[in-house]
Backbone as a chain_set.jsonl record, in Angstrom:
{"seq": "MGARCTFVFKQSKDQAVALYSHWGEDTMYEDLAAALQHAAPRKGDESYYIRMAVSYLLQDSILDETGYGLYACNPNDLGFMDHPILIDLINMTVEDDTGSHSITDFINYHGLVATATS", "coords": {"N": [[-68.728, 16.4, -60.678], [-66.549, 14.82, -58.774], [-64.305, 15.296, -55.71], [-63.581, 17.434, -54.327], [-61.1, 19.972, -52.649], [-59.611, 22.518, -51.034], [-56.549, 23.638, -50.074], [-55.169, 25.847, -47.849], [-52.413, 27.857, -47.313], [-52.074, 30.387, -45.165], [-50.137, 33.143, -45.244], [-49.88, 35.957, -44.137], [-51.723, 38.615, -42.938], [-53.645, 39.041, -44.98], [-52.661, 37.479, -47.283], [-52.355, 34.481, -49.071], [-51.588, 31.125, -50.129], [-53.334, 29.119, -52.285], [-54.167, 25.576, -52.571], [-55.743, 23.868, -55.059], [-57.411, 20.874, -55.044], [-58.495, 18.568, -57.35], [-59.505, 15.91, -56.701], [-58.951, 15.178, -53.72], [-60.255, 15.357, -51.319], [-61.42, 12.846, -50.23], [-59.115, 11.756, -48.776], [-58.022, 14.07, -47.647], [-57.288, 15.12, -44.715], [-55.409, 13.088, -43.91], [-53.249, 13.05, -45.948], [-52.91, 16.166, -46.004], [-51.638, 16.049, -42.803], [-49.411, 14.498, -43.033], [-47.991, 15.923, -45.235], [-47.537, 18.236, -44.0], [-45.893, 17.226, -42.102], [-43.722, 16.738, -43.545], [-42.763, 18.948, -44.348], [-42.077, 20.01, -41.592], [-39.26, 20.511, -40.937], [-38.682, 22.963, -42.013], [-40.172, 24.706, -40.755], [-40.94, 28.277, -39.873], [-39.647, 29.51, -42.235], [-41.515, 30.282, -44.457], [-41.912, 30.184, -47.134], [-40.313, 27.935, -48.064], [-41.258, 26.178, -46.188], [-43.861, 26.227, -47.378], [-43.661, 25.044, -50.361], [-42.582, 22.518, -49.966], [-44.685, 21.285, -48.346], [-46.44, 21.676, -50.303], [-45.323, 20.352, -52.595], [-45.095, 17.735, -51.424], [-47.617, 16.958, -51.649], [-48.77, 17.168, -54.219], [-47.145, 15.19, -55.348], [-47.215, 12.57, -56.278], [-48.503, 13.466, -59.079], [-47.389, 15.171, -60.057], [-46.488, 16.025, -63.045], [-48.826, 15.689, -64.204], [-51.585, 17.205, -66.122], [-53.774, 17.818, -65.106], [-56.254, 17.784, -62.225], [-54.876, 19.388, -59.96], [-54.698, 22.942, -59.076], [-53.183, 25.875, -58.474], [-52.827, 28.977, -56.561], [-52.568, 32.483, -55.89], [-54.054, 33.984, -53.092], [-56.821, 35.676, -50.852], [-56.856, 35.046, -47.263], [-59.019, 35.479, -45.717], [-61.083, 35.174, -47.109], [-62.776, 32.843, -47.779], [-64.915, 31.454, -48.736], [-65.976, 30.929, -51.281], [-64.562, 28.504, -52.027], [-63.974, 25.037, -52.285], [-64.375, 22.787, -49.599], [-62.577, 24.254, -48.033], [-59.361, 23.974, -46.247], [-57.348, 25.785, -43.87], [-54.294, 26.338, -43.424], [-52.925, 28.037, -40.889], [-49.977, 30.03, -40.802], [-48.881, 31.918, -39.353], [-50.183, 31.599, -36.873], [-49.749, 28.981, -36.583], [-51.287, 26.95, -36.91], [-54.074, 24.643, -37.66], [-57.184, 24.883, -39.271], [-60.314, 23.892, -40.04], [-63.412, 22.06, -40.879], [-63.944, 21.011, -38.171], [-62.966, 22.989, -36.206], [-60.38, 25.088, -34.658], [-56.923, 23.703, -34.886], [-53.647, 23.35, -33.314], [-50.888, 22.934, -35.546], [-49.303, 20.604, -34.713], [-50.998, 19.447, -33.408], [-52.719, 18.35, -35.062], [-51.298, 17.279, -36.839], [-50.602, 14.713, -35.412], [-52.781, 13.497, -34.782], [-54.294, 12.987, -36.946], [-52.135, 11.463, -38.665], [-51.906, 9.482, -36.984], [-54.465, 8.32, -37.188], [-54.243, 7.818, -40.121], [-52.176, 5.756, -40.059], [-53.56, 3.975, -38.283], [-55.232, 2.846, -39.577], [-54.344, 1.807, -41.67]], "CA": [[-67.978, 15.424, -60.092], [-65.042, 15.003, -58.255], [-64.041, 15.04, -54.305], [-62.779, 18.757, -54.183], [-60.981, 20.386, -51.515], [-58.443, 23.32, -51.094], [-55.349, 23.426, -48.954], [-55.025, 27.119, -47.942], [-51.354, 28.324, -46.375], [-52.131, 31.847, -44.961], [-48.57, 33.776, -44.897], [-49.913, 36.868, -43.412], [-53.411, 38.876, -42.413], [-54.295, 39.152, -46.198], [-51.874, 36.628, -48.161], [-52.091, 33.295, -48.813], [-51.152, 30.218, -51.394], [-54.11, 27.962, -52.197], [-53.654, 24.323, -53.652], [-57.124, 23.099, -55.244], [-57.707, 19.557, -55.549], [-60.041, 17.934, -57.88], [-59.874, 14.441, -56.159], [-58.731, 14.962, -52.474], [-61.342, 15.271, -50.331], [-61.376, 11.471, -49.309], [-57.877, 11.712, -48.003], [-57.55, 15.284, -47.375], [-56.485, 15.073, -43.841], [-54.216, 12.495, -43.595], [-52.607, 13.864, -46.67], [-52.201, 17.231, -45.319], [-50.997, 15.782, -41.998], [-48.183, 13.975, -44.144], [-47.377, 17.031, -46.265], [-47.005, 19.32, -42.802], [-44.756, 16.501, -41.176], [-42.742, 16.599, -44.356], [-42.299, 20.491, -44.402], [-41.951, 20.878, -40.559], [-37.749, 21.038, -40.602], [-38.593, 24.555, -42.633], [-40.858, 25.561, -40.228], [-40.326, 29.693, -39.675], [-39.26, 29.718, -43.413], [-42.93, 30.231, -44.849], [-41.519, 29.824, -48.8], [-39.93, 26.688, -48.461], [-42.315, 25.286, -46.079], [-45.491, 25.876, -48.059], [-43.403, 24.362, -51.152], [-42.202, 21.356, -49.366], [-45.944, 21.016, -48.301], [-47.218, 21.408, -51.691], [-44.512, 19.355, -53.41], [-45.5, 16.557, -50.908], [-49.38, 16.3, -51.931], [-48.653, 17.018, -55.616], [-45.545, 14.212, -55.557], [-47.542, 11.591, -57.017], [-49.146, 14.031, -60.119], [-46.614, 16.679, -60.634], [-46.497, 16.332, -64.195], [-49.792, 15.695, -64.829], [-52.061, 18.254, -66.592], [-55.242, 18.085, -64.478], [-56.327, 17.374, -61.172], [-54.376, 20.362, -58.542], [-54.419, 24.115, -59.152], [-52.262, 26.7, -57.32], [-53.4, 30.724, -56.842], [-52.748, 33.544, -54.421], [-55.806, 34.447, -52.459], [-56.839, 36.351, -49.589], [-57.317, 33.731, -46.669], [-60.238, 36.156, -44.802], [-62.439, 35.113, -48.467], [-62.557, 31.423, -48.572], [-66.381, 30.826, -49.077], [-66.4, 30.116, -52.501], [-63.898, 26.871, -52.26], [-64.449, 23.519, -51.724], [-63.604, 22.551, -48.272], [-61.294, 24.921, -47.558], [-58.288, 24.056, -45.01], [-56.513, 26.81, -43.819], [-53.06, 26.372, -42.614], [-52.094, 29.467, -40.823], [-48.371, 29.869, -40.636], [-48.623, 33.029, -38.383], [-50.512, 31.377, -35.446], [-48.954, 27.678, -36.43], [-52.731, 26.088, -36.666], [-54.809, 24.35, -39.05], [-58.654, 25.408, -39.148], [-61.073, 22.972, -40.633], [-64.816, 22.077, -40.7], [-64.029, 20.668, -37.026], [-62.497, 23.68, -35.667], [-58.975, 25.071, -34.868], [-56.19, 23.046, -34.171], [-52.433, 23.557, -33.529], [-50.293, 22.025, -36.164], [-48.611, 19.736, -34.106], [-52.055, 18.355, -33.018], [-53.444, 18.176, -36.556], [-50.451, 16.021, -37.607], [-50.405, 13.917, -34.325], [-54.055, 12.906, -34.877], [-54.137, 12.649, -38.381], [-51.1, 10.607, -38.987], [-52.293, 7.814, -36.177], [-55.853, 7.629, -37.95], [-53.645, 6.977, -41.111], [-51.639, 4.438, -39.287], [-54.271, 2.695, -37.585], [-56.352, 2.42, -40.941], [-53.313, 1.068, -43.28]], "C": [[-67.059, 15.738, -59.552], [-65.317, 15.081, -56.692], [-62.794, 16.346, -54.099], [-62.457, 19.027, -53.019], [-59.801, 21.591, -51.835], [-57.566, 23.663, -49.353], [-55.046, 25.165, -49.244], [-53.962, 27.389, -47.47], [-51.41, 29.853, -46.413], [-50.783, 32.203, -44.358], [-48.817, 35.257, -44.019], [-51.482, 37.474, -43.394], [-54.016, 38.658, -43.857], [-53.781, 38.117, -47.308], [-51.742, 35.412, -48.035], [-52.022, 32.279, -50.229], [-52.418, 29.197, -51.295], [-53.7, 26.702, -53.159], [-55.225, 23.882, -53.646], [-56.877, 21.957, -55.597], [-58.748, 18.8, -55.805], [-60.2, 16.961, -57.14], [-59.65, 14.267, -54.552], [-59.076, 15.106, -51.521], [-61.065, 13.95, -49.564], [-60.35, 11.394, -48.444], [-57.198, 12.942, -47.457], [-56.794, 15.574, -46.004], [-55.502, 14.155, -43.57], [-53.147, 12.84, -44.646], [-51.849, 14.963, -46.243], [-51.267, 16.819, -43.99], [-49.764, 15.217, -42.687], [-47.42, 14.987, -44.755], [-46.824, 18.003, -44.875], [-45.951, 18.309, -42.341], [-43.619, 16.88, -42.166], [-41.978, 18.051, -44.42], [-41.914, 21.224, -42.517], [-40.271, 21.202, -40.334], [-37.694, 22.566, -41.339], [-39.375, 25.243, -41.87], [-40.162, 26.889, -39.734], [-39.801, 30.121, -40.799], [-40.482, 29.611, -44.418], [-42.463, 29.93, -46.413], [-41.169, 28.576, -48.833], [-41.042, 25.936, -47.267], [-43.734, 25.268, -46.62], [-44.677, 25.1, -49.568], [-42.868, 23.015, -50.581], [-43.273, 20.538, -49.101], [-46.719, 20.405, -49.565], [-46.8, 20.288, -52.74], [-44.9, 17.946, -53.007], [-47.135, 16.253, -51.47], [-49.583, 16.666, -53.212], [-47.877, 15.685, -56.23], [-46.309, 13.385, -56.433], [-48.476, 11.818, -58.683], [-48.545, 15.294, -60.615], [-46.507, 17.254, -62.008], [-48.002, 16.285, -64.956], [-50.89, 16.843, -65.14], [-53.284, 19.058, -65.714], [-55.124, 17.837, -62.814], [-55.828, 18.444, -59.615], [-54.374, 21.761, -59.795], [-53.89, 25.087, -58.2], [-52.545, 28.172, -57.648], [-53.039, 31.181, -55.53], [-54.142, 33.877, -53.896], [-55.868, 35.288, -51.072], [-57.513, 35.43, -48.373], [-58.804, 34.235, -45.607], [-61.29, 35.711, -46.222], [-62.389, 33.769, -48.924], [-63.974, 30.818, -48.778], [-66.819, 30.078, -50.129], [-65.399, 28.672, -53.045], [-64.583, 25.757, -51.775], [-63.604, 23.017, -50.694], [-62.515, 22.89, -48.036], [-60.764, 24.206, -46.232], [-57.811, 25.086, -44.77], [-55.611, 26.322, -42.757], [-52.673, 27.685, -42.013], [-50.91, 29.332, -40.278], [-48.175, 30.889, -39.764], [-48.864, 32.425, -37.271], [-50.037, 29.648, -35.372], [-50.477, 26.858, -36.195], [-53.549, 25.648, -37.939], [-56.362, 24.576, -38.59], [-59.449, 24.607, -40.373], [-62.39, 23.107, -40.125], [-65.097, 21.553, -38.799], [-63.38, 21.825, -36.056], [-60.892, 24.169, -35.725], [-58.149, 24.184, -34.154], [-54.391, 23.614, -34.428], [-51.827, 22.559, -34.655], [-49.922, 20.604, -35.998], [-49.848, 18.472, -33.869], [-52.542, 17.696, -33.931], [-52.301, 16.626, -37.224], [-50.431, 14.667, -36.908], [-51.73, 12.829, -34.49], [-54.264, 12.308, -36.066], [-53.396, 11.274, -39.001], [-51.695, 9.57, -38.026], [-53.302, 7.615, -37.007], [-55.144, 7.005, -39.103], [-52.8, 5.876, -40.936], [-52.552, 3.505, -38.968], [-55.335, 2.246, -38.612], [-55.419, 1.559, -42.044], [-53.398, -0.119, -42.795]], "O": [[-66.58, 16.864, -59.691], [-66.486, 14.946, -56.331], [-61.596, 16.252, -53.832], [-63.164, 18.581, -52.116], [-59.151, 21.511, -52.877], [-57.881, 23.818, -48.173], [-54.794, 25.69, -50.328], [-54.3, 27.121, -46.318], [-50.969, 30.531, -47.341], [-50.341, 31.757, -43.299], [-47.919, 35.624, -43.261], [-52.386, 36.767, -43.841], [-55.044, 37.981, -43.837], [-54.541, 37.933, -48.258], [-51.113, 34.976, -47.07], [-52.408, 32.731, -51.307], [-52.519, 28.495, -50.289], [-53.08, 26.789, -54.219], [-55.865, 23.608, -52.631], [-56.079, 21.829, -56.526], [-59.64, 18.403, -55.055], [-61.345, 16.993, -56.688], [-60.137, 13.256, -54.046], [-58.277, 15.021, -50.588], [-60.561, 13.945, -48.44], [-60.588, 10.97, -47.313], [-56.086, 12.937, -46.929], [-55.745, 16.214, -46.066], [-54.603, 14.589, -42.849], [-52.016, 12.931, -44.169], [-50.628, 14.986, -46.089], [-50.11, 17.235, -44.045], [-48.977, 16.159, -42.778], [-46.194, 14.888, -44.783], [-45.665, 18.418, -44.875], [-44.873, 18.887, -42.204], [-42.582, 17.329, -41.677], [-40.758, 18.174, -44.527], [-41.62, 22.382, -42.222], [-39.991, 22.126, -39.571], [-36.687, 23.26, -41.202], [-39.441, 26.447, -42.117], [-39.031, 26.829, -39.252], [-39.333, 31.252, -40.67], [-40.357, 28.727, -45.266], [-43.139, 28.958, -46.747], [-41.728, 27.923, -49.714], [-41.669, 24.987, -47.738], [-44.589, 24.43, -46.334], [-45.513, 24.281, -49.949], [-42.881, 22.328, -51.603], [-43.227, 19.342, -49.386], [-47.291, 19.341, -49.804], [-47.513, 19.583, -53.455], [-45.047, 17.054, -53.841], [-47.554, 15.102, -51.597], [-50.76, 16.509, -53.537], [-48.018, 15.269, -57.38], [-45.962, 13.545, -57.603], [-48.967, 10.898, -59.338], [-49.021, 16.171, -61.335], [-46.446, 18.455, -62.273], [-48.237, 16.763, -66.066], [-51.072, 17.527, -64.133], [-53.614, 20.241, -65.635], [-54.039, 17.72, -62.245], [-56.308, 18.282, -58.493], [-54.136, 21.651, -60.998], [-54.274, 24.992, -57.034], [-52.517, 28.583, -58.808], [-53.118, 30.61, -54.442], [-55.17, 33.962, -54.567], [-54.876, 35.444, -50.36], [-58.687, 35.092, -48.525], [-59.452, 33.447, -44.917], [-62.445, 36.12, -46.1], [-62.079, 33.433, -50.067], [-64.052, 29.609, -48.994], [-67.577, 29.11, -50.183], [-65.499, 28.036, -54.094], [-65.552, 25.658, -51.022], [-62.392, 22.833, -50.8], [-61.541, 22.163, -47.838], [-61.513, 23.898, -45.306], [-57.762, 25.688, -45.843], [-55.906, 25.99, -41.609], [-52.048, 28.45, -42.747], [-50.733, 28.574, -39.325], [-47.06, 30.807, -39.248], [-47.965, 32.505, -36.435], [-49.971, 29.081, -34.281], [-50.608, 26.165, -35.186], [-53.607, 26.259, -39.006], [-56.611, 24.386, -37.4], [-59.128, 24.773, -41.549], [-62.702, 23.906, -39.242], [-66.184, 21.696, -38.239], [-63.291, 21.412, -34.9], [-60.17, 23.767, -36.637], [-58.431, 23.838, -33.007], [-53.98, 24.142, -35.462], [-52.263, 21.408, -34.675], [-50.11, 19.674, -36.782], [-49.798, 17.251, -34.021], [-52.836, 16.511, -33.777], [-52.517, 15.541, -37.764], [-50.284, 13.623, -37.544], [-51.653, 11.609, -34.346], [-54.41, 11.089, -36.147], [-53.919, 10.34, -39.61], [-52.012, 8.566, -38.663], [-53.148, 6.627, -37.725], [-55.283, 5.791, -39.251], [-52.782, 5.027, -41.827], [-52.427, 2.326, -39.3], [-56.166, 1.364, -38.396], [-55.793, 0.861, -42.986], [-52.902, -1.07, -43.399]]}, "num_chains": 1, "name": "protein.A"}
């Protein structure tokens, strides 16, 4: 059971940080758009950008024992992950089941969807 997804923050050709969410699939696009918007002031400073995005995603369960996992990975090997979403900080794109989008377009689209359904 669960609604799993994985947010993969690509830092270089073969280096990434992955945040696994056990229950995040149902709202993964809206949650990620909000997290990327939150991290936007640190664009270009990958370590802070990733920390801010991950902190935003974890904000309601930061002290919980379960629900999320964090690990280093190769961004070229996503096949084992549950619903991976690749946030490419080199090209400033988001790649998901629907294709590749600029981070700005992703935020604008999913941020508007979240607002319209609230």
